[in-house]
């Protein structure tokens, strides 16, 4: 089989192709299996313990019982597209046409896949902030493009102007921006987002903004959407999802918004991937998007509290903890505990303390940065009780 087969490009780019040519499982599957084996508190994968708001769940049940169980329209149920447009206007100030500038997808990951397959050619470059959600490298590999890295640097985990300018150039077709950021929990400073947007405009690149954690920004900060920046106008596609905002990761309802011509291009590919999905969940997500501000404020406050609890517990256990400004995640460096290998330490930790995490190096395969190679990502999107139990176990190490 050719070494350039699409599946091999995909797993190689994700760092999952062994020297024997066999694809290895993802670190998420591996650590979740270890968590189950050792009855660990699983702070590895970023999925919540709690259910969606009752109104959202009730709407899904009602839709199933009402017979909303067949194919929905290809671009998504009209009422959900209208709710997405209303939500963008309410929270971000975007004025969108639900008929032409909104597309419902099978989660944010399909939105990313369809977008990259629609816009990126072999030999193009895709600029990505790194460390990065693991699907980015895999999908870029599938397209045959090259990933140009914008590393996060320093205690605050921000990209430098020099790194932004070096990564975005004449061969850049797409600039992929994730803020609030998975895996580091950083929120990219508005001035740096503006630099990214202006650099993309200089080279006529499309900006793809992964904003699935848009409502999870802490410490009184506000989310800056790439679509709000002057240099991003007319070239920004924004991806979001019900998964993190409404605690329904298994529903796989995501969406993408932006200029009609770009949405048309993504739709042309998306229709041959899943075509459509989640018919009874779509009206339920529309209900969620129209919930009052108290829901979104309460979600953010509960996660901020759990972030603080976990961060304090990690520090008490001897880790050096980076500030988490958003998302579900906090990064902890076990260097003070005498380790320089986060990959091995994550496995040791789940065996010894029965707390599961993800080594940060999984999000930056090949990185030579010592801190990246040592550090672990912990998810705090669990119940108070689960986070408290994890902290207790870490403290007994």
GROMACS .gro file of C-alpha atoms in nm:
model
  397
    1UNK     CA    1   0.000   0.000   0.000
    2UNK     CA    2   0.127   0.348  -0.089
    3UNK     CA    3   0.288   0.546   0.193
    4UNK     CA    4   0.085   0.842   0.065
    5UNK     CA    5  -0.254   0.675   0.098
    6UNK     CA    6  -0.503   0.924   0.248
    7UNK     CA    7  -0.553   0.721   0.565
    8UNK     CA    8  -0.177   0.705   0.619
    9UNK     CA    9  -0.138   1.079   0.566
   10UNK     CA   10  -0.413   1.129   0.823
   11UNK     CA   11  -0.273   0.913   1.101
   12UNK     CA   12   0.085   1.015   1.027
   13UNK     CA   13  -0.005   1.381   1.064
   14UNK     CA   14  -0.175   1.301   1.394
   15UNK     CA   15   0.138   1.122   1.518
   16UNK     CA   16  -0.040   0.786   1.530
   17UNK     CA   17   0.146   0.587   1.262
   18UNK     CA   18   0.393   0.344   1.413
   19UNK     CA   19   0.725   0.249   1.247
   20UNK     CA   20   0.560  -0.079   1.143
   21UNK     CA   21   0.298   0.110   0.942
   22UNK     CA   22   0.020   0.023   1.188
   23UNK     CA   23  -0.209   0.296   1.320
   24UNK     CA   24  -0.217   0.326   1.699
   25UNK     CA   25  -0.526   0.422   1.902
   26UNK     CA   26  -0.559   0.785   2.003
   27UNK     CA   27  -0.433   0.888   2.346
   28UNK     CA   28  -0.795   0.960   2.442
   29UNK     CA   29  -0.898   0.600   2.381
   30UNK     CA   30  -0.589   0.473   2.560
   31UNK     CA   31  -0.627   0.690   2.870
   32UNK     CA   32  -1.002   0.626   2.893
   33UNK     CA   33  -0.932   0.252   2.885
   34UNK     CA   34  -0.675   0.293   3.164
   35UNK     CA   35  -0.923   0.503   3.362
   36UNK     CA   36  -1.180   0.224   3.336
   37UNK     CA   37  -0.924  -0.043   3.430
   38UNK     CA   38  -0.812   0.141   3.746
   39UNK     CA   39  -1.153   0.286   3.835
   40UNK     CA   40  -1.003   0.633   3.801
   41UNK     CA   41  -1.163   0.975   3.804
   42UNK     CA   42  -1.140   1.048   3.433
   43UNK     CA   43  -1.019   1.407   3.385
   44UNK     CA   44  -0.881   1.313   3.045
   45UNK     CA   45  -1.152   1.342   2.782
   46UNK     CA   46  -1.349   1.666   2.771
   47UNK     CA   47  -1.702   1.545   2.821
   48UNK     CA   48  -1.929   1.649   3.110
   49UNK     CA   49  -2.081   1.427   3.378
   50UNK     CA   50  -2.404   1.624   3.386
   51UNK     CA   51  -2.703   1.634   3.152
   52UNK     CA   52  -2.835   1.918   2.942
   53UNK     CA   53  -3.092   2.165   3.080
   54UNK     CA   54  -3.432   2.002   3.126
   55UNK     CA   55  -3.594   2.224   2.863
   56UNK     CA   56  -3.344   2.104   2.603
   57UNK     CA   57  -3.387   1.737   2.694
   58UNK     CA   58  -3.766   1.770   2.698
   59UNK     CA   59  -3.760   1.930   2.352
   60UNK     CA   60  -3.564   1.635   2.212
   61UNK     CA   61  -3.807   1.382   2.362
   62UNK     CA   62  -4.103   1.580   2.231
   63UNK     CA   63  -3.949   1.593   1.883
   64UNK     CA   64  -3.898   1.216   1.877
   65UNK     CA   65  -4.256   1.154   1.988
   66UNK     CA   66  -4.383   1.405   1.732
   67UNK     CA   67  -4.219   1.207   1.452
   68UNK     CA   68  -3.916   1.427   1.383
   69UNK     CA   69  -3.713   1.119   1.300
   70UNK     CA   70  -3.643   1.140   0.926
   71UNK     CA   71  -3.394   1.336   0.720
   72UNK     CA   72  -3.398   1.708   0.801
   73UNK     CA   73  -3.316   1.962   0.528
   74UNK     CA   74  -2.958   1.942   0.404
   75UNK     CA   75  -2.852   2.271   0.561
   76UNK     CA   76  -3.035   2.199   0.885
   77UNK     CA   77  -3.383   2.259   1.022
   78UNK     CA   78  -3.491   2.616   0.941
   79UNK     CA   79  -3.578   2.693   1.304
   80UNK     CA   80  -3.234   2.582   1.425
   81UNK     CA   81  -3.063   2.793   1.158
   82UNK     CA   82  -3.278   3.087   1.267
   83UNK     CA   83  -3.186   3.024   1.632
   84UNK     CA   84  -2.814   3.012   1.543
   85UNK     CA   85  -2.843   3.346   1.359
   86UNK     CA   86  -3.033   3.497   1.655
   87UNK     CA   87  -2.768   3.367   1.894
   88UNK     CA   88  -2.481   3.515   1.691
   89UNK     CA   89  -2.659   3.852   1.680
   90UNK     CA   90  -2.743   3.843   2.052
   91UNK     CA   91  -2.395   3.751   2.175
   92UNK     CA   92  -2.152   3.851   1.896
   93UNK     CA   93  -2.330   4.120   1.693
   94UNK     CA   94  -2.319   3.923   1.367
   95UNK     CA   95  -2.605   3.982   1.125
   96UNK     CA   96  -2.659   3.656   0.933
   97UNK     CA   97  -2.904   3.526   0.676
   98UNK     CA   98  -3.015   3.187   0.816
   99UNK     CA   99  -3.093   3.061   0.465
  100UNK     CA  100  -2.749   3.125   0.312
  101UNK     CA  101  -2.498   3.197   0.591
  102UNK     CA  102  -2.567   2.915   0.839
  103UNK     CA  103  -2.498   2.541   0.799
  104UNK     CA  104  -2.578   2.272   1.056
  105UNK     CA  105  -2.318   1.994   1.080
  106UNK     CA  106  -2.250   1.667   1.261
  107UNK     CA  107  -2.064   1.840   1.539
  108UNK     CA  108  -1.779   2.087   1.513
  109UNK     CA  109  -1.543   1.818   1.387
  110UNK     CA  110  -1.746   1.760   1.072
  111UNK     CA  111  -1.761   2.135   1.020
  112UNK     CA  112  -1.381   2.144   1.037
  113UNK     CA  113  -1.345   1.844   0.806
  114UNK     CA  114  -1.588   1.975   0.545
  115UNK     CA  115  -1.428   2.320   0.553
  116UNK     CA  116  -1.071   2.197   0.507
  117UNK     CA  117  -1.170   1.948   0.237
  118UNK     CA  118  -1.363   2.223   0.059
  119UNK     CA  119  -1.097   2.495   0.070
  120UNK     CA  120  -0.751   2.338   0.100
  121UNK     CA  121  -0.550   2.181  -0.181
  122UNK     CA  122  -0.243   1.954  -0.165
  123UNK     CA  123   0.060   2.175  -0.117
  124UNK     CA  124  -0.133   2.458   0.051
  125UNK     CA  125  -0.051   2.565   0.404
  126UNK     CA  126  -0.287   2.581   0.702
  127UNK     CA  127  -0.165   2.797   0.989
  128UNK     CA  128  -0.260   2.651   1.329
  129UNK     CA  129  -0.203   2.760   1.688
  130UNK     CA  130  -0.012   2.480   1.864
  131UNK     CA  131  -0.060   2.280   2.084
  132UNK     CA  132  -0.381   2.199   1.896
  133UNK     CA  133  -0.691   1.983   1.913
  134UNK     CA  134  -0.571   1.657   1.759
  135UNK     CA  135  -0.824   1.654   1.474
  136UNK     CA  136  -0.658   1.958   1.317
  137UNK     CA  137  -0.334   1.783   1.222
  138UNK     CA  138  -0.519   1.471   1.108
  139UNK     CA  139  -0.758   1.662   0.881
  140UNK     CA  140  -0.481   1.877   0.737
  141UNK     CA  141  -0.289   1.557   0.663
  142UNK     CA  142  -0.594   1.414   0.488
  143UNK     CA  143  -0.606   1.715   0.252
  144UNK     CA  144  -0.239   1.678   0.161
  145UNK     CA  145  -0.163   2.028   0.289
  146UNK     CA  146   0.114   2.133   0.527
  147UNK     CA  147   0.053   2.257   0.881
  148UNK     CA  148   0.234   2.581   0.968
  149UNK     CA  149   0.259   2.613   1.346
  150UNK     CA  150   0.204   2.921   1.559
  151UNK     CA  151   0.337   2.812   1.900
  152UNK     CA  152   0.192   2.939   2.225
  153UNK     CA  153   0.466   3.080   2.443
  154UNK     CA  154   0.538   3.188   2.798
  155UNK     CA  155   0.338   3.154   3.121
  156UNK     CA  156   0.029   3.315   2.965
  157UNK     CA  157   0.045   3.086   2.658
  158UNK     CA  158   0.008   3.355   2.389
  159UNK     CA  159   0.139   3.352   2.031
  160UNK     CA  160   0.413   3.602   1.949
  161UNK     CA  161   0.380   3.853   1.666
  162UNK     CA  162   0.695   3.708   1.511
  163UNK     CA  163   0.546   3.357   1.513
  164UNK     CA  164   0.218   3.480   1.362
  165UNK     CA  165   0.400   3.662   1.082
  166UNK     CA  166   0.627   3.364   1.014
  167UNK     CA  167   0.343   3.111   0.990
  168UNK     CA  168   0.102   3.310   0.770
  169UNK     CA  169   0.242   3.377   0.424
  170UNK     CA  170   0.185   3.349   0.049
  171UNK     CA  171   0.107   2.974   0.059
  172UNK     CA  172  -0.142   3.003   0.346
  173UNK     CA  173  -0.492   2.906   0.238
  174UNK     CA  174  -0.657   2.878   0.581
  175UNK     CA  175  -0.573   3.019   0.924
  176UNK     CA  176  -0.730   2.801   1.192
  177UNK     CA  177  -0.784   2.987   1.521
  178UNK     CA  178  -0.913   2.825   1.840
  179UNK     CA  179  -0.991   3.060   2.129
  180UNK     CA  180  -1.084   2.983   2.405
  181UNK     CA  181  -0.819   2.723   2.344
  182UNK     CA  182  -0.812   2.348   2.374
  183UNK     CA  183  -0.588   2.212   2.521
  184UNK     CA  184  -0.425   2.498   2.715
  185UNK     CA  185  -0.727   2.694   2.838
  186UNK     CA  186  -0.575   3.018   2.716
  187UNK     CA  187  -0.780   3.301   2.565
  188UNK     CA  188  -0.589   3.472   2.285
  189UNK     CA  189  -0.549   3.846   2.346
  190UNK     CA  190  -0.765   4.062   2.113
  191UNK     CA  191  -0.461   4.249   1.977
  192UNK     CA  192  -0.304   3.920   1.873
  193UNK     CA  193  -0.628   3.797   1.717
  194UNK     CA  194  -0.634   4.122   1.520
  195UNK     CA  195  -0.276   4.061   1.406
  196UNK     CA  196  -0.375   3.714   1.286
  197UNK     CA  197  -0.675   3.856   1.099
  198UNK     CA  198  -0.473   4.130   0.932
  199UNK     CA  199  -0.201   3.886   0.832
  200UNK     CA  200  -0.463   3.653   0.684
  201UNK     CA  201  -0.616   3.943   0.489
  202UNK     CA  202  -0.275   4.040   0.349
  203UNK     CA  203  -0.243   3.692   0.198
  204UNK     CA  204  -0.612   3.644   0.107
  205UNK     CA  205  -0.644   3.347   0.342
  206UNK     CA  206  -0.972   3.224   0.488
  207UNK     CA  207  -0.999   3.242   0.868
  208UNK     CA  208  -1.164   2.941   1.032
  209UNK     CA  209  -1.251   3.025   1.393
  210UNK     CA  210  -1.318   2.726   1.618
  211UNK     CA  211  -1.525   2.889   1.892
  212UNK     CA  212  -1.690   2.589   2.058
  213UNK     CA  213  -1.594   2.726   2.401
  214UNK     CA  214  -1.730   3.074   2.325
  215UNK     CA  215  -1.942   3.085   2.644
  216UNK     CA  216  -1.666   2.950   2.869
  217UNK     CA  217  -1.445   3.254   2.932
  218UNK     CA  218  -1.359   3.323   3.296
  219UNK     CA  219  -1.245   3.593   3.537
  220UNK     CA  220  -1.468   3.862   3.392
  221UNK     CA  221  -1.309   3.842   3.048
  222UNK     CA  222  -1.516   3.850   2.730
  223UNK     CA  223  -1.491   3.640   2.418
  224UNK     CA  224  -1.358   3.811   2.105
  225UNK     CA  225  -1.488   3.642   1.792
  226UNK     CA  226  -1.274   3.654   1.479
  227UNK     CA  227  -1.589   3.755   1.292
  228UNK     CA  228  -1.598   4.082   1.489
  229UNK     CA  229  -1.258   4.202   1.364
  230UNK     CA  230  -1.245   4.443   1.071
  231UNK     CA  231  -0.974   4.244   0.894
  232UNK     CA  232  -1.182   3.928   0.929
  233UNK     CA  233  -1.486   4.066   0.752
  234UNK     CA  234  -1.587   3.865   0.446
  235UNK     CA  235  -1.329   3.591   0.508
  236UNK     CA  236  -1.419   3.433   0.842
  237UNK     CA  237  -1.605   3.108   0.901
  238UNK     CA  238  -1.705   3.056   1.265
  239UNK     CA  239  -1.758   2.703   1.396
  240UNK     CA  240  -1.945   2.627   1.718
  241UNK     CA  241  -2.137   2.341   1.873
  242UNK     CA  242  -2.406   2.237   2.118
  243UNK     CA  243  -2.171   1.984   2.278
  244UNK     CA  244  -1.987   2.205   2.525
  245UNK     CA  245  -2.250   2.476   2.577
  246UNK     CA  246  -2.538   2.237   2.654
  247UNK     CA  247  -2.346   1.927   2.778
  248UNK     CA  248  -2.463   1.706   2.490
  249UNK     CA  249  -2.140   1.578   2.335
  250UNK     CA  250  -2.317   1.265   2.208
  251UNK     CA  251  -2.573   1.456   2.003
  252UNK     CA  252  -2.312   1.581   1.754
  253UNK     CA  253  -2.493   1.899   1.655
  254UNK     CA  254  -2.257   2.171   1.536
  255UNK     CA  255  -2.277   2.461   1.296
  256UNK     CA  256  -2.075   2.692   1.079
  257UNK     CA  257  -2.157   3.053   0.994
  258UNK     CA  258  -2.006   3.302   0.753
  259UNK     CA  259  -2.019   3.450   0.404
  260UNK     CA  260  -2.265   3.276   0.173
  261UNK     CA  261  -2.007   3.188  -0.092
  262UNK     CA  262  -1.787   3.013   0.166
  263UNK     CA  263  -2.086   2.836   0.322
  264UNK     CA  264  -2.185   2.714  -0.026
  265UNK     CA  265  -1.836   2.569  -0.074
  266UNK     CA  266  -1.847   2.387   0.262
  267UNK     CA  267  -2.200   2.261   0.195
  268UNK     CA  268  -2.086   2.113  -0.137
  269UNK     CA  269  -1.852   1.881   0.056
  270UNK     CA  270  -2.060   1.832   0.371
  271UNK     CA  271  -2.354   1.690   0.174
  272UNK     CA  272  -2.134   1.393   0.078
  273UNK     CA  273  -2.007   1.330   0.429
  274UNK     CA  274  -2.300   1.283   0.669
  275UNK     CA  275  -2.553   1.460   0.441
  276UNK     CA  276  -2.769   1.535   0.750
  277UNK     CA  277  -2.787   1.423   1.111
  278UNK     CA  278  -2.967   1.441   1.444
  279UNK     CA  279  -3.317   1.537   1.328
  280UNK     CA  280  -3.486   1.533   1.674
  281UNK     CA  281  -3.189   1.701   1.839
  282UNK     CA  282  -3.197   2.002   1.610
  283UNK     CA  283  -3.517   2.158   1.752
  284UNK     CA  284  -3.386   2.084   2.101
  285UNK     CA  285  -3.064   2.275   2.034
  286UNK     CA  286  -3.274   2.565   1.903
  287UNK     CA  287  -3.446   2.573   2.243
  288UNK     CA  288  -3.106   2.579   2.413
  289UNK     CA  289  -2.974   2.866   2.204
  290UNK     CA  290  -3.275   3.074   2.307
  291UNK     CA  291  -3.232   3.015   2.682
  292UNK     CA  292  -3.197   3.322   2.900
  293UNK     CA  293  -2.867   3.476   3.000
  294UNK     CA  294  -2.900   3.315   3.342
  295UNK     CA  295  -2.829   2.974   3.189
  296UNK     CA  296  -2.508   3.082   3.014
  297UNK     CA  297  -2.393   3.280   3.320
  298UNK     CA  298  -2.461   2.984   3.548
  299UNK     CA  299  -2.274   2.742   3.323
  300UNK     CA  300  -1.971   2.967   3.320
  301UNK     CA  301  -1.981   3.023   3.697
  302UNK     CA  302  -2.003   2.651   3.778
  303UNK     CA  303  -1.708   2.567   3.555
  304UNK     CA  304  -1.502   2.857   3.689
  305UNK     CA  305  -1.558   2.723   4.041
  306UNK     CA  306  -1.443   2.374   3.939
  307UNK     CA  307  -1.142   2.520   3.759
  308UNK     CA  308  -1.039   2.695   4.079
  309UNK     CA  309  -1.087   2.382   4.286
  310UNK     CA  310  -0.884   2.164   4.050
  311UNK     CA  311  -0.608   2.423   4.000
  312UNK     CA  312  -0.565   2.466   4.376
  313UNK     CA  313  -0.557   2.088   4.423
  314UNK     CA  314  -0.293   2.042   4.154
  315UNK     CA  315  -0.078   2.315   4.305
  316UNK     CA  316  -0.111   2.157   4.650
  317UNK     CA  317   0.000   1.826   4.497
  318UNK     CA  318   0.319   1.991   4.368
  319UNK     CA  319   0.237   2.073   4.006
  320UNK     CA  320   0.313   2.408   3.843
  321UNK     CA  321  -0.027   2.515   3.710
  322UNK     CA  322  -0.079   2.746   3.414
  323UNK     CA  323  -0.368   2.992   3.433
  324UNK     CA  324  -0.681   2.868   3.256
  325UNK     CA  325  -0.878   3.161   3.113
  326UNK     CA  326  -1.141   2.957   2.929
  327UNK     CA  327  -1.257   2.617   2.798
  328UNK     CA  328  -1.282   2.295   3.003
  329UNK     CA  329  -0.909   2.251   3.065
  330UNK     CA  330  -0.613   2.337   3.285
  331UNK     CA  331  -0.250   2.254   3.211
  332UNK     CA  332  -0.026   2.131   3.493
  333UNK     CA  333   0.350   2.082   3.474
  334UNK     CA  334   0.485   1.798   3.694
  335UNK     CA  335   0.844   1.920   3.653
  336UNK     CA  336   0.863   2.019   4.023
  337UNK     CA  337   0.779   1.656   4.104
  338UNK     CA  338   1.091   1.540   3.925
  339UNK     CA  339   0.960   1.424   3.589
  340UNK     CA  340   1.047   1.533   3.236
  341UNK     CA  341   0.825   1.284   3.049
  342UNK     CA  342   0.455   1.373   3.060
  343UNK     CA  343   0.356   1.079   2.843
  344UNK     CA  344   0.496   0.829   3.094
  345UNK     CA  345   0.387   1.034   3.394
  346UNK     CA  346   0.021   1.040   3.282
  347UNK     CA  347   0.018   0.661   3.280
  348UNK     CA  348   0.194   0.646   3.616
  349UNK     CA  349  -0.056   0.890   3.762
  350UNK     CA  350  -0.361   0.691   3.660
  351UNK     CA  351  -0.212   0.375   3.810
  352UNK     CA  352  -0.089   0.533   4.133
  353UNK     CA  353  -0.358   0.789   4.213
  354UNK     CA  354  -0.648   0.671   3.992
  355UNK     CA  355  -0.679   1.012   3.825
  356UNK     CA  356  -0.666   1.020   3.446
  357UNK     CA  357  -0.529   1.308   3.237
  358UNK     CA  358  -0.392   1.357   2.885
  359UNK     CA  359  -0.024   1.432   2.815
  360UNK     CA  360   0.010   1.769   2.643
  361UNK     CA  361   0.255   1.627   2.389
  362UNK     CA  362  -0.043   1.447   2.229
  363UNK     CA  363  -0.156   1.791   2.105
  364UNK     CA  364   0.187   1.883   1.965
  365UNK     CA  365   0.348   1.567   1.823
  366UNK     CA  366   0.716   1.619   1.763
  367UNK     CA  367   0.747   1.926   1.984
  368UNK     CA  368   1.089   1.969   2.142
  369UNK     CA  369   0.967   2.220   2.401
  370UNK     CA  370   1.051   2.077   2.743
  371UNK     CA  371   0.745   2.218   2.914
  372UNK     CA  372   0.513   2.079   2.646
  373UNK     CA  373   0.676   1.737   2.673
  374UNK     CA  374   0.630   1.734   3.053
  375UNK     CA  375   0.284   1.879   3.102
  376UNK     CA  376  -0.058   1.719   3.141
  377UNK     CA  377  -0.406   1.842   3.049
  378UNK     CA  378  -0.681   1.798   3.308
  379UNK     CA  379  -1.052   1.851   3.232
  380UNK     CA  380  -1.265   2.015   3.502
  381UNK     CA  381  -1.602   1.964   3.328
  382UNK     CA  382  -1.704   1.710   3.592
  383UNK     CA  383  -1.933   1.735   3.891
  384UNK     CA  384  -1.811   1.910   4.204
  385UNK     CA  385  -1.794   1.569   4.370
  386UNK     CA  386  -1.577   1.420   4.094
  387UNK     CA  387  -1.335   1.713   4.097
  388UNK     CA  388  -1.316   1.702   4.478
  389UNK     CA  389  -1.243   1.328   4.468
  390UNK     CA  390  -0.970   1.378   4.206
  391UNK     CA  391  -0.810   1.650   4.421
  392UNK     CA  392  -0.824   1.423   4.724
  393UNK     CA  393  -0.656   1.138   4.538
  394UNK     CA  394  -0.384   1.365   4.397
  395UNK     CA  395  -0.317   1.495   4.748
  396UNK     CA  396  -0.252   1.139   4.873
  397UNK     CA  397   0.015   1.068   4.612
   0.00000   0.00000   0.00000
